[in-house]
């Protein structure tokens, strides 16, 4: 099986990789081929130019020689690492922040053509989303005093044991939210992956399928952060922003599934999404009842 030399993704027969480096390389190759075609019609070009250009633009897929399983895995790991460093050499969190900014500017485009993000990025996004969501729900449910002076007073000890107790509860809520966010990520993506594999009969690896779905909660997270800041003044604004974030989650989920199931009718995609959300919400409700 062939593998992309840039991101290491294994490719089926006839499949091309959509990572940014591969797309850029193919674009350069097509541009060079057009230049070669023009050179063929020009008498002044000569055969040396064509040979030099052809040699310079030859695309080598790699992995042509027989290799062991460990060697292929190591090559894929190095290719992914090199790809991430070439995209953004500033580190993991800076790369993740840069991607989130780009996603906010054009969410639909990023859902349709997602970048080459790894498992760590997906789980980090899920953990942050869970922490922000639980913190928002905690503020709405408890109506705790969140004024700047109250928080400063708790930190400085003016509110005594009760103030420190509130801060500890907030920290516990954030940690629990991060853990639950990762858990819900696996439930959410797992349900749609089950539909994809066993109902619609599409043979796609789990982590490749989960890439688009892992991005659908970014607007909800951003709106939740804005809502937490706005909750210093109005809990109603926080609740409205959470609802808007949930709507965006549904819309982006549809776009992600529509792209994954491009060979299916829009009606099939919609009803499959509804079935997935029904199962997902049913699981959530039972988990709430058990807890």
C-alpha positions as MATLAB code, in Angstrom:
seq = 'XXXXXXXXXXXXXXXXXXXXXXXXXXXXXXXXXXXXXXXXXXXXXXXXXXXXXXXXXXXXXXXXXXXXXXXXXXXXXXXXXXXXXXXXXXXXXXXXXXXXXXXXXXXXXXXXXXXXXXXXXXXXXXXXXXXXXXXXXXXXXXXXXXXXXXXXXXXXXXXXXXXXXXXXXXXXXXXXXXXXXXXXXXXXXXXXXXXXXXXXXXXXXXXXXXXXXXXXXXXXXXXXXXXXXXXXXXXXXXXXXXXXXXXXXXXXXXXXXXXXXXXXXXXXXXXXXXXXXXXXXXXXXXXXXXX';
ca = [
       0.000    0.000    0.000;
       1.304    3.468   -0.877;
       1.816    6.155    1.740;
       2.044    9.935    1.467;
       5.640   11.080    1.845;
       4.553   14.244    3.625;
       1.955   13.192    6.238;
       2.420    9.402    6.167;
      -1.252    8.613    5.479;
      -1.754    5.219    3.831;
      -3.472    5.584    0.447;
      -5.728    3.181   -1.418;
      -5.144    2.369   -5.100;
      -5.768    5.502   -7.150;
      -6.299    7.676   -4.034;
      -4.411   10.938   -3.629;
      -3.606   12.605   -0.312;
      -5.290   15.932    0.489;
      -2.739   17.199    3.034;
      -1.498   20.749    2.342;
       1.975   19.629    1.224;
       0.650   17.089   -1.295;
      -1.844   19.569   -2.727;
       0.886   22.197   -3.069;
       3.271   19.709   -4.687;
       0.652   18.596   -7.244;
      -0.153   22.213   -8.044;
       3.527   22.928   -8.678;
       3.788   19.794  -10.801;
       0.779   20.785  -12.937;
       2.186   24.277  -13.348;
       5.529   22.846  -14.476;
       3.847   20.507  -16.942;
       2.035   23.465  -18.507;
       5.361   25.240  -18.889;
       6.813   22.136  -20.557;
       3.891   22.021  -22.987;
       4.567   25.612  -24.011;
       8.264   24.807  -24.381;
       7.453   22.006  -26.830;
       5.838   24.490  -29.200;
       8.784   26.857  -29.043;
      11.737   26.134  -31.297;
      14.092   28.004  -28.972;
      13.360   25.795  -25.969;
      15.352   22.740  -27.015;
      15.402   19.240  -25.595;
      17.739   20.063  -22.692;
      15.143   22.274  -21.037;
      12.483   19.558  -21.170;
      14.785   16.906  -19.747;
      15.916   19.185  -16.923;
      12.361   20.180  -16.002;
      11.110   16.588  -16.127;
      13.907   15.465  -13.813;
      13.306   18.322  -11.387;
       9.534   17.785  -11.181;
       9.462   13.997  -10.963;
       7.159   13.006   -8.088;
       8.471   10.161   -5.986;
       5.890    8.420   -3.836;
       8.391    6.548   -1.672;
       8.051    3.124   -0.082;
       8.780    1.430   -3.432;
      11.132   -1.104   -1.882;
       9.824   -3.847    0.416;
       9.910   -2.676    4.008;
       8.985   -4.200    7.321;
       5.981   -3.107    9.365;
       8.135   -1.363   11.972;
      10.098    0.502    9.293;
       6.914    1.750    7.595;
       5.481    2.940   10.923;
       8.717    4.772   11.742;
       8.769    6.440    8.295;
       5.154    7.556    8.716;
       5.959    8.992   12.152;
       8.920   10.945   10.790;
       6.885   12.180    7.829;
       4.092   13.452   10.101;
       6.597   15.132   12.391;
       8.332   16.811    9.458;
       4.983   17.884    8.055;
       3.923   19.495   11.338;
       7.256   21.285   11.677;
       7.042   22.636    8.124;
       3.495   23.920    8.669;
       4.207   25.684   11.948;
       7.596   25.355   13.642;
       6.391   27.177   16.771;
       5.270   24.122   18.707;
       2.149   22.064   19.334;
      -0.044   24.634   21.096;
       0.964   27.484   18.793;
       0.125   25.308   15.803;
      -3.212   24.374   17.384;
      -4.032   28.021   18.140;
      -3.125   29.029   14.593;
      -5.439   26.375   13.200;
      -8.317   27.433   15.484;
      -7.968   31.022   14.231;
      -8.068   29.822   10.628;
     -11.085   27.620   11.417;
     -13.030   30.497   12.954;
     -12.479   32.572    9.796;
     -13.716   29.815    7.479;
     -15.345   26.906    9.367;
     -17.131   25.278    6.426;
     -14.016   25.239    4.242;
     -11.948   23.704    7.054;
     -14.596   21.044    7.647;
     -14.675   20.115    3.965;
     -10.872   20.208    3.578;
      -9.440   19.545    7.061;
      -5.694   19.842    7.685;
      -3.468   17.006    8.744;
      -4.055   17.097   12.509;
      -2.980   14.244   14.770;
      -4.688   12.346   17.547;
      -3.188   14.617   20.216;
      -4.744   17.697   18.576;
      -8.164   16.042   18.338;
      -8.127   14.992   21.993;
      -6.839   18.407   23.109;
      -9.691   20.138   21.274;
     -12.161   17.717   22.877;
     -10.721   18.293   26.367;
     -10.855   22.099   26.037;
     -14.372   21.916   24.647;
     -15.515   19.756   27.569;
     -13.884   22.027   30.168;
     -15.429   25.200   28.714;
     -18.856   23.607   28.286;
     -18.974   22.283   31.838;
     -17.759   25.598   33.219;
     -20.507   27.407   31.304;
     -23.184   24.990   32.491;
     -21.879   25.289   36.061;
     -22.285   29.063   35.967;
     -25.795   28.821   34.508;
     -26.943   26.094   36.889;
     -25.519   27.417   40.152;
     -25.830   31.162   39.555;
     -22.596   31.545   41.519;
     -21.330   35.058   42.113;
     -18.725   35.612   39.378;
     -17.972   39.302   39.743;
     -14.335   40.346   39.493;
     -14.320   41.604   43.080;
     -15.835   38.351   44.353;
     -13.214   36.204   42.634;
     -10.361   38.443   43.812;
     -11.795   38.391   47.316;
     -11.909   34.576   47.266;
      -8.316   34.347   46.052;
      -7.064   36.816   48.639;
      -8.982   35.081   51.407;
     -11.513   37.830   52.113;
     -14.394   35.401   51.668;
     -12.895   32.815   53.999;
     -13.477   29.081   53.627;
     -16.585   29.596   51.477;
     -14.585   31.574   48.907;
     -11.867   28.940   48.625;
     -14.542   26.250   48.408;
     -16.039   27.988   45.366;
     -12.652   28.151   43.636;
     -11.989   24.467   44.333;
     -15.396   23.583   42.867;
     -14.576   25.568   39.724;
     -11.250   23.751   39.338;
     -12.913   20.370   39.846;
     -15.539   21.341   37.282;
     -12.843   22.227   34.734;
     -10.896   18.980   35.263;
     -14.039   16.860   35.200;
     -15.191   18.721   32.084;
     -11.908   17.990   30.277;
     -12.159   14.266   31.066;
     -15.820   14.129   30.074;
     -15.045   16.055   26.883;
     -12.624   13.341   25.750;
     -15.123   10.647   26.757;
     -17.949   12.302   24.832;
     -15.625   12.710   21.844;
     -15.191    8.931   21.600;
     -18.939    8.354   22.083;
     -19.876   11.018   19.512;
     -17.398    9.946   16.835;
     -17.857    6.252   17.631;
     -21.600    6.359   16.974;
     -21.192    7.988   13.569;
     -18.267    5.700   12.751;
     -20.522    2.708   13.507;
     -23.133    4.096   11.094;
     -20.439    4.753    8.508;
     -18.933    1.269    8.705;
     -21.854   -1.063    9.399;
     -24.864    0.800    7.977;
     -23.436    2.696    5.004;
     -20.666    0.123    4.397;
     -17.764    2.578    4.021;
     -14.312    1.190    4.816;
     -12.511    4.133    6.443;
     -10.172    4.022    9.424;
     -11.559    5.459   12.662;
      -9.015    8.264   13.134;
      -9.316    9.334    9.488;
     -13.101    9.457    9.841;
     -12.935   11.330   13.174;
     -10.867   14.257   11.845;
     -13.805   16.304   10.526;
     -16.075   15.458   13.470;
     -13.377   16.511   15.938;
     -13.560   20.062   14.544;
     -17.322   20.538   14.833;
     -17.160   21.648   18.488;
     -14.709   24.535   17.968;
     -17.410   27.241   17.540;
     -19.198   25.928   20.647;
     -15.961   26.193   22.604;
     -15.232   29.729   21.393;
     -18.787   30.895   22.104;
     -18.595   29.214   25.505;
     -15.432   31.176   26.352;
     -17.096   34.411   25.257;
     -20.162   33.459   27.286;
     -18.081   32.833   30.423;
     -16.653   36.348   30.123;
     -20.111   37.799   29.444;
     -21.530   35.916   32.433;
     -19.813   38.456   34.690;
     -22.595   40.753   33.546;
     -25.427   38.522   32.277;
     -26.197   34.829   32.673;
     -28.833   35.107   29.948;
     -26.168   36.030   27.407;
     -24.158   32.960   28.425;
     -27.163   30.665   27.969;
     -27.953   32.151   24.538;
     -24.354   31.753   23.368;
     -24.346   28.108   24.459;
     -27.514   27.500   22.413;
     -25.934   29.187   19.383;
     -22.872   26.996   19.827;
     -25.024   23.852   19.896;
     -26.732   24.941   16.674;
     -23.356   25.430   15.009;
     -22.353   21.954   16.224;
     -25.324   20.397   14.423;
     -24.708   22.386   11.223;
     -21.007   21.519   11.096;
     -21.767   17.870   11.858;
     -24.030   17.774    8.812;
     -21.330   19.375    6.640;
     -18.723   16.907    7.934;
     -20.949   13.897    7.265;
     -22.074   15.238    3.882;
     -18.426   15.443    2.823;
     -17.622   11.980    4.193;
     -20.693   10.495    2.516;
     -20.464   12.468   -0.713;
     -21.738    9.459   -2.669;
     -24.950    9.361   -0.617;
     -28.061   11.470   -1.144;
     -28.623   14.546    1.093;
     -31.666   12.817    2.573;
     -29.614    9.782    3.582;
     -27.025   12.031    5.206;
     -29.668   13.985    7.131;
     -31.521   10.935    8.447;
     -28.258    9.183    9.329;
     -27.190   12.278   11.259;
     -30.527   12.389   13.079;
     -30.176    8.719   14.002;
     -26.661    9.330   15.287;
     -27.735   12.291   17.412;
     -30.677   10.285   18.762;
     -28.338    7.551   19.981;
     -25.823   10.109   21.272;
     -28.415   12.086   23.267;
     -29.925    8.851   24.590;
     -26.522    7.793   25.941;
     -26.011   11.257   27.483;
     -29.403   11.158   29.200;
     -28.722    7.707   30.679;
     -25.308    8.830   31.893;
     -26.908   11.847   33.597;
     -29.544    9.631   35.246;
     -26.897    7.192   36.496;
     -24.764    9.972   37.943;
];
